[in-house]
Structure formats: structure tokens, C-alpha cells
Coordinates of C-alpha atoms in Angstrom, one line a residue:
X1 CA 0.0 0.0 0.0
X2 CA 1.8 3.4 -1.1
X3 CA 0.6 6.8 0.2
X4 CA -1.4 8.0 -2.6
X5 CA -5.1 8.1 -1.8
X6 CA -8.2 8.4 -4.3
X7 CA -10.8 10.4 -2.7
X8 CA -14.3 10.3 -4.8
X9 CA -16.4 13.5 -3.6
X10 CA -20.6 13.2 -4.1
X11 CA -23.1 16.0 -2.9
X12 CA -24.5 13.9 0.0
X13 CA -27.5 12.7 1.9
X14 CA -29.4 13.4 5.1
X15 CA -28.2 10.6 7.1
X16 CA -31.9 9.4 7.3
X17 CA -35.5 10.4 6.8
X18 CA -36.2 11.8 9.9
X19 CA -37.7 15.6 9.1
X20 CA -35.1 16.3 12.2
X21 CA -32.3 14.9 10.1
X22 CA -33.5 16.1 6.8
X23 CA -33.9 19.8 8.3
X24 CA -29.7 19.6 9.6
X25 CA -28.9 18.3 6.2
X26 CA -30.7 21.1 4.2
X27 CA -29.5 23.4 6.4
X28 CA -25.6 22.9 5.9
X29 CA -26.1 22.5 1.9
X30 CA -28.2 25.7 1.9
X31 CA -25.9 27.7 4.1
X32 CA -22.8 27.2 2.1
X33 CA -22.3 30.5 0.3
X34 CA -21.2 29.0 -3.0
X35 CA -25.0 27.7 -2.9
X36 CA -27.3 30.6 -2.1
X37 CA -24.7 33.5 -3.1
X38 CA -25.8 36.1 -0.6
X39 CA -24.6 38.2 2.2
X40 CA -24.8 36.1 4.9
X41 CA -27.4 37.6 7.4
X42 CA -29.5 37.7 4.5
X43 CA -28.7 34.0 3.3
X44 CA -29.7 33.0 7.3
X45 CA -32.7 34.5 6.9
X46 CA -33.6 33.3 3.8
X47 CA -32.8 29.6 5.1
X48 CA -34.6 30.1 8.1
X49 CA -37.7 30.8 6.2
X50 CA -36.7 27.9 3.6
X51 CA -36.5 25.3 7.3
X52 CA -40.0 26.0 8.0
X53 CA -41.6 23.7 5.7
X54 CA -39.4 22.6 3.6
X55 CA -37.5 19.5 5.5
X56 CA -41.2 17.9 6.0
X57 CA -41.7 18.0 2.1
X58 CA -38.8 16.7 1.5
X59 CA -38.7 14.0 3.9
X60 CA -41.4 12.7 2.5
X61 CA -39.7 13.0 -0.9
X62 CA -36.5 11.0 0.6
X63 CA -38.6 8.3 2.1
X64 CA -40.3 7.5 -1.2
X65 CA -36.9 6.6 -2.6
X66 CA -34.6 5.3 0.6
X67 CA -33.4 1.8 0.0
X68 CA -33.0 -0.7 2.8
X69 CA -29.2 0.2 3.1
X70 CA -29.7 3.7 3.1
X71 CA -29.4 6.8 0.8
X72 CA -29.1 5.9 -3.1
X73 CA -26.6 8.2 -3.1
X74 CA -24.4 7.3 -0.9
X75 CA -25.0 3.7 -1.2
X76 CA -24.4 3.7 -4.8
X77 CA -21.5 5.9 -4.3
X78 CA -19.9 3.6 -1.8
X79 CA -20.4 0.7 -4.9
X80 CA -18.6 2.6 -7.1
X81 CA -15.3 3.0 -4.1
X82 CA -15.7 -0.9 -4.3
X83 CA -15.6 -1.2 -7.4
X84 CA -12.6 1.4 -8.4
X85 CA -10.4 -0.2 -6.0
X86 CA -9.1 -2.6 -8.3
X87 CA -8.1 -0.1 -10.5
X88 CA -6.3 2.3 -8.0
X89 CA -2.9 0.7 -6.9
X90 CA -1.2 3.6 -5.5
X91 CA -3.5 3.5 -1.9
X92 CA -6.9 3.4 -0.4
X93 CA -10.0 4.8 -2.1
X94 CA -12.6 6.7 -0.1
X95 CA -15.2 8.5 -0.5
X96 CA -16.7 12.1 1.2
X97 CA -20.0 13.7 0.9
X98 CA -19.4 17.6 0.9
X99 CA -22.9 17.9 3.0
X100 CA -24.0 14.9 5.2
X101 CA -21.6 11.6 6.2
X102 CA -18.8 10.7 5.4
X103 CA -17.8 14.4 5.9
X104 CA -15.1 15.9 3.5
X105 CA -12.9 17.4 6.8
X106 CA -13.1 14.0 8.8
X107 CA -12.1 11.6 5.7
X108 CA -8.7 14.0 5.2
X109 CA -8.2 14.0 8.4
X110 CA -8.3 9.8 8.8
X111 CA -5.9 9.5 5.7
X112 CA -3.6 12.2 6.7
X113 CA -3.2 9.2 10.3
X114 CA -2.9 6.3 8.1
X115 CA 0.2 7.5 6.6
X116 CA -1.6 9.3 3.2
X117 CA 0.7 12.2 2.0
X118 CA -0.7 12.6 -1.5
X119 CA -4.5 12.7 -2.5
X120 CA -6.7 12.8 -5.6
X121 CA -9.6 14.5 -5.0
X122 CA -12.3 13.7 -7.6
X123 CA -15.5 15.7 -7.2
X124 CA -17.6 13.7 -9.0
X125 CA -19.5 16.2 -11.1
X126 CA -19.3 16.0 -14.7
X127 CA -20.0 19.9 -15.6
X128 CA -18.0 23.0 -14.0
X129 CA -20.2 25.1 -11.2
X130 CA -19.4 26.8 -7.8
X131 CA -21.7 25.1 -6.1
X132 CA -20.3 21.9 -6.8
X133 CA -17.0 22.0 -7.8
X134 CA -15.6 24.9 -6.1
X135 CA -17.0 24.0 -2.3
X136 CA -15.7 21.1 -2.8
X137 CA -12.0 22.0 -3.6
X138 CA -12.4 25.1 -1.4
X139 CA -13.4 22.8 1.4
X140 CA -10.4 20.7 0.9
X141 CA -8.2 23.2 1.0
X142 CA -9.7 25.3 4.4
X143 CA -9.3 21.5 6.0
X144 CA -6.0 20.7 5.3
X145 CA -4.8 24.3 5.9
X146 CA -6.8 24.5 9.5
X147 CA -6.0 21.1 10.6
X148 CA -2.3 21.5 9.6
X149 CA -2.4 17.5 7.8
X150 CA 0.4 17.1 5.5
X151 CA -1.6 16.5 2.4
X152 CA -0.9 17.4 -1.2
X153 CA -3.9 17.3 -3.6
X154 CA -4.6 16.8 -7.1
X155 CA -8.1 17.7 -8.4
X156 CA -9.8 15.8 -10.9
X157 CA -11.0 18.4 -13.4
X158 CA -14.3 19.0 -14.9
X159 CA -14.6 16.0 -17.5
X160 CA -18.4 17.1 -19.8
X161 CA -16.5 16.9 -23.0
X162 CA -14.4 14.1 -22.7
X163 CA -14.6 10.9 -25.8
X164 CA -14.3 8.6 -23.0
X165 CA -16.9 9.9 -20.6
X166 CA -19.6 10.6 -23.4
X167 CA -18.8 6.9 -24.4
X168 CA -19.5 5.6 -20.8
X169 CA -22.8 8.0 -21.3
X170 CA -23.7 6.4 -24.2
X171 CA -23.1 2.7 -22.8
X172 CA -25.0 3.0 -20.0
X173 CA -27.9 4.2 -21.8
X174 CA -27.8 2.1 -24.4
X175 CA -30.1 -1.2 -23.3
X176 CA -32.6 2.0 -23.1
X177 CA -32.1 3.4 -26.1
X178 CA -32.2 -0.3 -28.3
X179 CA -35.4 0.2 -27.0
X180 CA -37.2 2.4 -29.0
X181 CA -38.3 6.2 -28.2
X182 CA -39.7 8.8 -29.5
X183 CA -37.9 11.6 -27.7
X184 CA -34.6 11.6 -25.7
X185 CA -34.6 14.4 -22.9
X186 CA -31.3 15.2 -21.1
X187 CA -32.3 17.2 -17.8
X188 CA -29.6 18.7 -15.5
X189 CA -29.6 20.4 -12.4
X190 CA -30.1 23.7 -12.8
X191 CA -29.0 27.3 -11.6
X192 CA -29.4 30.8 -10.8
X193 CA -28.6 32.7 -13.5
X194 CA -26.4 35.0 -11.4
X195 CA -24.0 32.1 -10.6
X196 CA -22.9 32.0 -14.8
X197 CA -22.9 35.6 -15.0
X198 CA -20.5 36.6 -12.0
X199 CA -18.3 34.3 -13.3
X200 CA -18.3 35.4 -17.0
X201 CA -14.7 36.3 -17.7
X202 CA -15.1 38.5 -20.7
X203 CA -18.8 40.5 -19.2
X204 CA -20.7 40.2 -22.7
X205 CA -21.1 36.3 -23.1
X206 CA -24.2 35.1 -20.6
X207 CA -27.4 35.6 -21.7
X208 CA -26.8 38.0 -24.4
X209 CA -28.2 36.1 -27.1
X210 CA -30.2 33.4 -27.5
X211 CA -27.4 30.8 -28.1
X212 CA -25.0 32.1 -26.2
X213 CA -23.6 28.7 -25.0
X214 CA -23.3 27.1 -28.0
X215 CA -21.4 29.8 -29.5
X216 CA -19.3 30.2 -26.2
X217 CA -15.7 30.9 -26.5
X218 CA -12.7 28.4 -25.0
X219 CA -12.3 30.6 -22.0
X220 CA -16.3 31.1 -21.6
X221 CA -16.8 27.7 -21.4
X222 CA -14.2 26.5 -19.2
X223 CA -16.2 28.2 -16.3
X224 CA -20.0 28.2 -17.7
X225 CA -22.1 25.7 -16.9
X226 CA -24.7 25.3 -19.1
X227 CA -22.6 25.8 -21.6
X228 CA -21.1 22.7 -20.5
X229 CA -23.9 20.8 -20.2
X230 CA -25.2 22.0 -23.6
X231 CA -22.0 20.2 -24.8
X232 CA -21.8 17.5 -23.2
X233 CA -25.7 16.4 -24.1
X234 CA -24.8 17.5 -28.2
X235 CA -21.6 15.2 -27.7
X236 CA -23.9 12.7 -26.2
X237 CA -26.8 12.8 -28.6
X238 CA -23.7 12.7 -31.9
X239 CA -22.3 9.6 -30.1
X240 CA -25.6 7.8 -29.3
X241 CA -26.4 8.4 -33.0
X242 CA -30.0 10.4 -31.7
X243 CA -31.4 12.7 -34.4
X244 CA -30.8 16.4 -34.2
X245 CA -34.6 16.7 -34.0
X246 CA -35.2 13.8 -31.3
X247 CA -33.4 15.4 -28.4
X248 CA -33.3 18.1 -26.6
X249 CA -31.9 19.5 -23.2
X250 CA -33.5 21.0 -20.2
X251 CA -32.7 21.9 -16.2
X252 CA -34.3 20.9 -13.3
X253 CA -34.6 21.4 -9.4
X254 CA -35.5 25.0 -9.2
X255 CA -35.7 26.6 -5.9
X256 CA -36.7 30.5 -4.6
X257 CA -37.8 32.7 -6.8
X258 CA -34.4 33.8 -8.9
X259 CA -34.5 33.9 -12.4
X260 CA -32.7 30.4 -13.1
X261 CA -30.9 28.7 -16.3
X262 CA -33.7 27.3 -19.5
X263 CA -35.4 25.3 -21.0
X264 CA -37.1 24.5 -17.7
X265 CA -37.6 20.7 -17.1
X266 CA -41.2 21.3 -16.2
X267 CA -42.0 23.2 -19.5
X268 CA -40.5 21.0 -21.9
X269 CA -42.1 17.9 -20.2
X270 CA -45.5 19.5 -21.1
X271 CA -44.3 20.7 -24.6
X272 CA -43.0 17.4 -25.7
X273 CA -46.3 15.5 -25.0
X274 CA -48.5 18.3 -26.3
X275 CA -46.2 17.8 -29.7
X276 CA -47.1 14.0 -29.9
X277 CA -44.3 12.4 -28.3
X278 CA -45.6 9.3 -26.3
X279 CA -42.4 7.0 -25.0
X280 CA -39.6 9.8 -23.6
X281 CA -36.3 8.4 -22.7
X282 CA -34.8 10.8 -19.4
X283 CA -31.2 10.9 -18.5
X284 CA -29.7 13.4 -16.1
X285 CA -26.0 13.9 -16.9
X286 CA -25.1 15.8 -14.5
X287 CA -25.5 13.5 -12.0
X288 CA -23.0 9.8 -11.9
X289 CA -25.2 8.3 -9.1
X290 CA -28.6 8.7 -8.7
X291 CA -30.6 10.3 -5.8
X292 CA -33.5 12.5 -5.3
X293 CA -33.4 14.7 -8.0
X294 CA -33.7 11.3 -10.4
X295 CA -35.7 8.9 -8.5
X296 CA -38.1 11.0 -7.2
X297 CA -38.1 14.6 -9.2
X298 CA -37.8 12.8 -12.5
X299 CA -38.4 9.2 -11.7
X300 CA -41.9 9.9 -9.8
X301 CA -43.1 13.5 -10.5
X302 CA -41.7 14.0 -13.6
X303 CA -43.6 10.4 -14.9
X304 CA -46.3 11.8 -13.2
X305 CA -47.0 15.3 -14.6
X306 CA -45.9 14.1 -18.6
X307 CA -48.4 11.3 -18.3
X308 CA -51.2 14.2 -16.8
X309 CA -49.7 16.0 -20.1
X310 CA -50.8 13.8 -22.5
X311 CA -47.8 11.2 -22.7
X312 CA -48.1 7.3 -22.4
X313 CA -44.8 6.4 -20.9
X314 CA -41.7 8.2 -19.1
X315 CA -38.5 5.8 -18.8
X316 CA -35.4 7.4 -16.4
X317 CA -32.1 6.3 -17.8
X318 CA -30.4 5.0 -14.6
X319 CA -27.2 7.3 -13.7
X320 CA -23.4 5.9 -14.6
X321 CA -23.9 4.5 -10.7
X322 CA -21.4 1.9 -10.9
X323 CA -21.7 0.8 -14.6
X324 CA -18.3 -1.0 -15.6
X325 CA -17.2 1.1 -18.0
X326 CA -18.0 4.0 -15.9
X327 CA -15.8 2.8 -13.8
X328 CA -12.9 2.1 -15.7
X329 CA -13.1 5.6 -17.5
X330 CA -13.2 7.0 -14.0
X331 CA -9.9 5.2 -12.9
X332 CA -8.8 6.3 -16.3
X333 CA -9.0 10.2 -15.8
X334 CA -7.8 10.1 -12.4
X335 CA -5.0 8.5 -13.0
X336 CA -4.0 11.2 -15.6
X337 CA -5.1 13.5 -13.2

């Protein structure tokens, strides 16, 4: 065992579906300032208000999903630490959860003790944003600065465009597409638009036109995420062989009342079954393992209101999860990295 450690970074999970532990989960994820953006008196209030009702809606959400061993998330993050091990020879693979357990400071902390000197940090998101990227690296840093551990990192970069992941993409969803469809929908998360725009390193790309993104400039792109994910569902879509007019892209998971990153998910789900299409096909790449905002956003209300709309059947594309080739392509970029 050498002292090189691979440390695989997911969003995280309330540690159960308790509305107690629910409300301390949201609380931490909403607090963090690369989430909600505001001053921070402002952001307290604002998550105060957000704590009144909100952990009881979405415990109810998290117990419609919740497997027998716990979070999806996490559980199908800790399948895909198994299964990476054998492709990591340089020292012990881990994984952290920047909200929730296993927390980010405590995992560095118990490698830094076993003798780790050097780690990998892979934050497992696909597509560049602050709010998952950046906390993430930031928290890493703060740690091992605080703590004093004698830790050097390498960060796994931002992989949307990469042949090999697209390939994985396509892999994965392939038993699904062999299928038959009549439309393919790629949802991601979405985002305020203030998050793209205060990062905008040239002032006059973000929202200026309506295809900004695909148009975007090298140095645009390597900080804009939809941009990003606008790439990375073309470079699916070419790959999987889809027709430019049987797929489209779209973000989810809004939250508050800022204007936030379109095509909504909502909206297009309504448009595509008033146009005629009956069998959708859903992936959400920008997500590896699945969890709420698949199973139960997509998986249960999303079915649910494109059916109400007019469609016939809604299939979810699992996540990459723990998909061999996934893995391998994983192992692959992290090595390089």
C-alpha cells in the first residue's frame, strides 16, 4: 500500500428520513455560500424561512426513494469505491460527501493518520459550477490548511466533453435506447442565472443572445455551466447516434424565486407531449449516481405530470452509478489526473 489516496467527492444525503435529520442536512447544503450567493445575514434569513416547511416536504420525498441500506446516493456511491479499488494501486480509495456523512474534513483528516501524504480529490460532477465544484475544492483546501495534515492534492478536473466519458454516457444508456423512443430528454440540475454571469470572464457572453452557449468561447466555457452541459448532451446525442430533432436539453430542481438557467424541465415535459411524443427516454448527466433529483423529481413526479400532459410512458435512464465502463473511465481520468 503506497501513500497515494483516491478520494471520490458526491453531494451527499441526510443521514436518514427523519424531518429532524432532513432539516440539519438542508440546512448545511443551503448555508454554504457557494450555494445561495448572498450576504450572509440575509442568506440566514432566507434559510430560516426555507427550514419551515421545507425539510417535512422533502422527507417525505427522501422516504419515497430510501433503500433498505440507506441513501441511493451514498450507497451507490460507496459501490462505485468498491468497485474502483481494483483499479487504483497507488493506496486506499474513499469516499466524502461535501454535505451529510462521510464528511469531506473528517475523511482528510483519517488519511492524513494512516500515513496518506498525497490525495486525488475527484468531485464527481461531470460539468463545471461553484456550487459543486468549487465547495468542494475550497473545502479541501480550508481543511487541510486549519488542521495542519500534510496533504498534497490533485483535483480531478471538470470531465463534460471528454470521448471517454460521453462513451460511458452512451453505454449506459444504451439497453434503453435499443429500446425504441420517441424523444430523448437530457435534464440537468439547474441554476441561478447570477452564478454564470459573475463568473463570465469577458462581461458580454451570458445571456446576451439566444445561443449564447453554444457559440461560447474556450475561456467562456471552461467556467459556464450550461454551456457545459449543452456540450456535453450535443456530444452525447452525436455519439448515441439520436437525431438532431429527437433530443433536446433541459434543467431541473428549481428553488426561490431567482430567475434560473432554461429550458425548464417542467416546461419541456409538457411541450413534448402536447407535440405528440408518447415514450420519452430521461437521462440526467449531470448527476453519476442517482438520488432524489432522479428517483423522485424525474423518476416519480416527472412520470407523473408528462403522463397528466398527455404522454403514455416516461423511462429514467439510470445514472453511470457503478456501470463497468464508468468505472474504468473513472480510474482512467484520475489516473491522468
Amino acid at each position: 500500500m503506497t501513500d497515494h489516496a483516491l478520494l471520490l467527492v458526491n453531494l451527499g444525503s441526510p443521514a436518514s428520513t427523519k424531518v429532524a435529520d432532513v432539516r440539519r442536512y438542508l440546512n448545511q447544503f443551503l448555508m454554504d455560500p457557494y450555494v445561495i450567493d448572498l450576504p450572509w445575514p440575509v442568506r440566514r434569513l432566507l434559510v430560516s424561512l426555507i427550514l419551515i416547511k421545507r425539510p417535512e416536504q422533502s422527507a417525505h420525498a427522501y422516504a419515497s426513494i430510501w433503500w433498505d441500506e440507506g441513501s441511493p446516493l451514498v450507497v451507490l456511491t460507496r459501490r462505485l469505491q468498491e468497485a474502483i479499488k481494483a483499479h487504483w494501486p497507488h493506496g486506499p480509495v474513499e469516499i466524502a460527501m461535501r454535505y451529510g456523512q462521510p464528511a469531506l474534513p473528517e475523511v482528510l483528516e483519517r488519511l492524513a493518520a494512516q500515513g496518506v501524504r498525497q490525495v486525488t480529490l475527484a468531485p464527481l460532477y461531470p460539468q463545471f459550477a461553484d456550487s459543486t465544484v468549487t465547495t468542494v475544492v475550497e473545502l479541501a483546501r480550508q481543511t487541510i490548511a486549519a488542521r495542519n495534515l500534510p496533504l498534497q492534492t490533485r483535483v480531478l478536473q471538470p470531465f463534460y466533453d471528454q470521448p471517454a466519458y460521453i462513451d460511458a454516457l452512451v453505454a449506459s444508456a444504451r439497453p434503453y435506447l435499443d429500446q425504441g423512443y420517441d424523444h430523448v430528454l437530457l435534464s440537468f440540475h439547474g441554476l441561478p442565472e447570477r452564478h454564470l454571469t459573475k463568473l463570465d470572464p469577458t462581461g458580454s457572453h451570458c445571456f446576451k443572445s439566444a445561443n449564447c452557449c453554444e457559440t461560447a468561447c474556450s475561456q467562456v466555457r471552461k467556467v459556464c455551466y450550461r454551456a457545459q452541459c449543452l456540450a456535453s448532451a450535443e456530444a452525447f446525442a452525436k455519439a448515441a447516434g439520436i437525431a438532431p430533432g429527437n433530443w433536446s436539453a433541459a434543467f431541473q430542481s428549481r428553488l426561490g424565486r431567482a430567475k434560473w438557467i432554461e429550458p425548464y424541465t417542467e416546461t419541456r415535459l409538457d411541450e413534448l407531449a402536447a407535440a405528440g411524443v408518447k415514450k420519452l427516454l430521461v437521462l440526467c448527466p449531470a448527476f453519476v449516481a442517482d438520488c432524489i433529483e432522479t428517483l423522485e423529481e424525474i423518476g416519480m413526479r416527472g412520470r407523473e405530470q408528462f403522463v397528466e400532459a398527455g404522454g403514455q410512458e416516461l423511462v429514467l435512464v439510470p445514472c453511470l452509478n457503478d456501470h463497468p465502463e464508468w468505472v474504468r473511465v473513472l480510474a482512467g481520468m484520475c489516473e491522468q489526473a
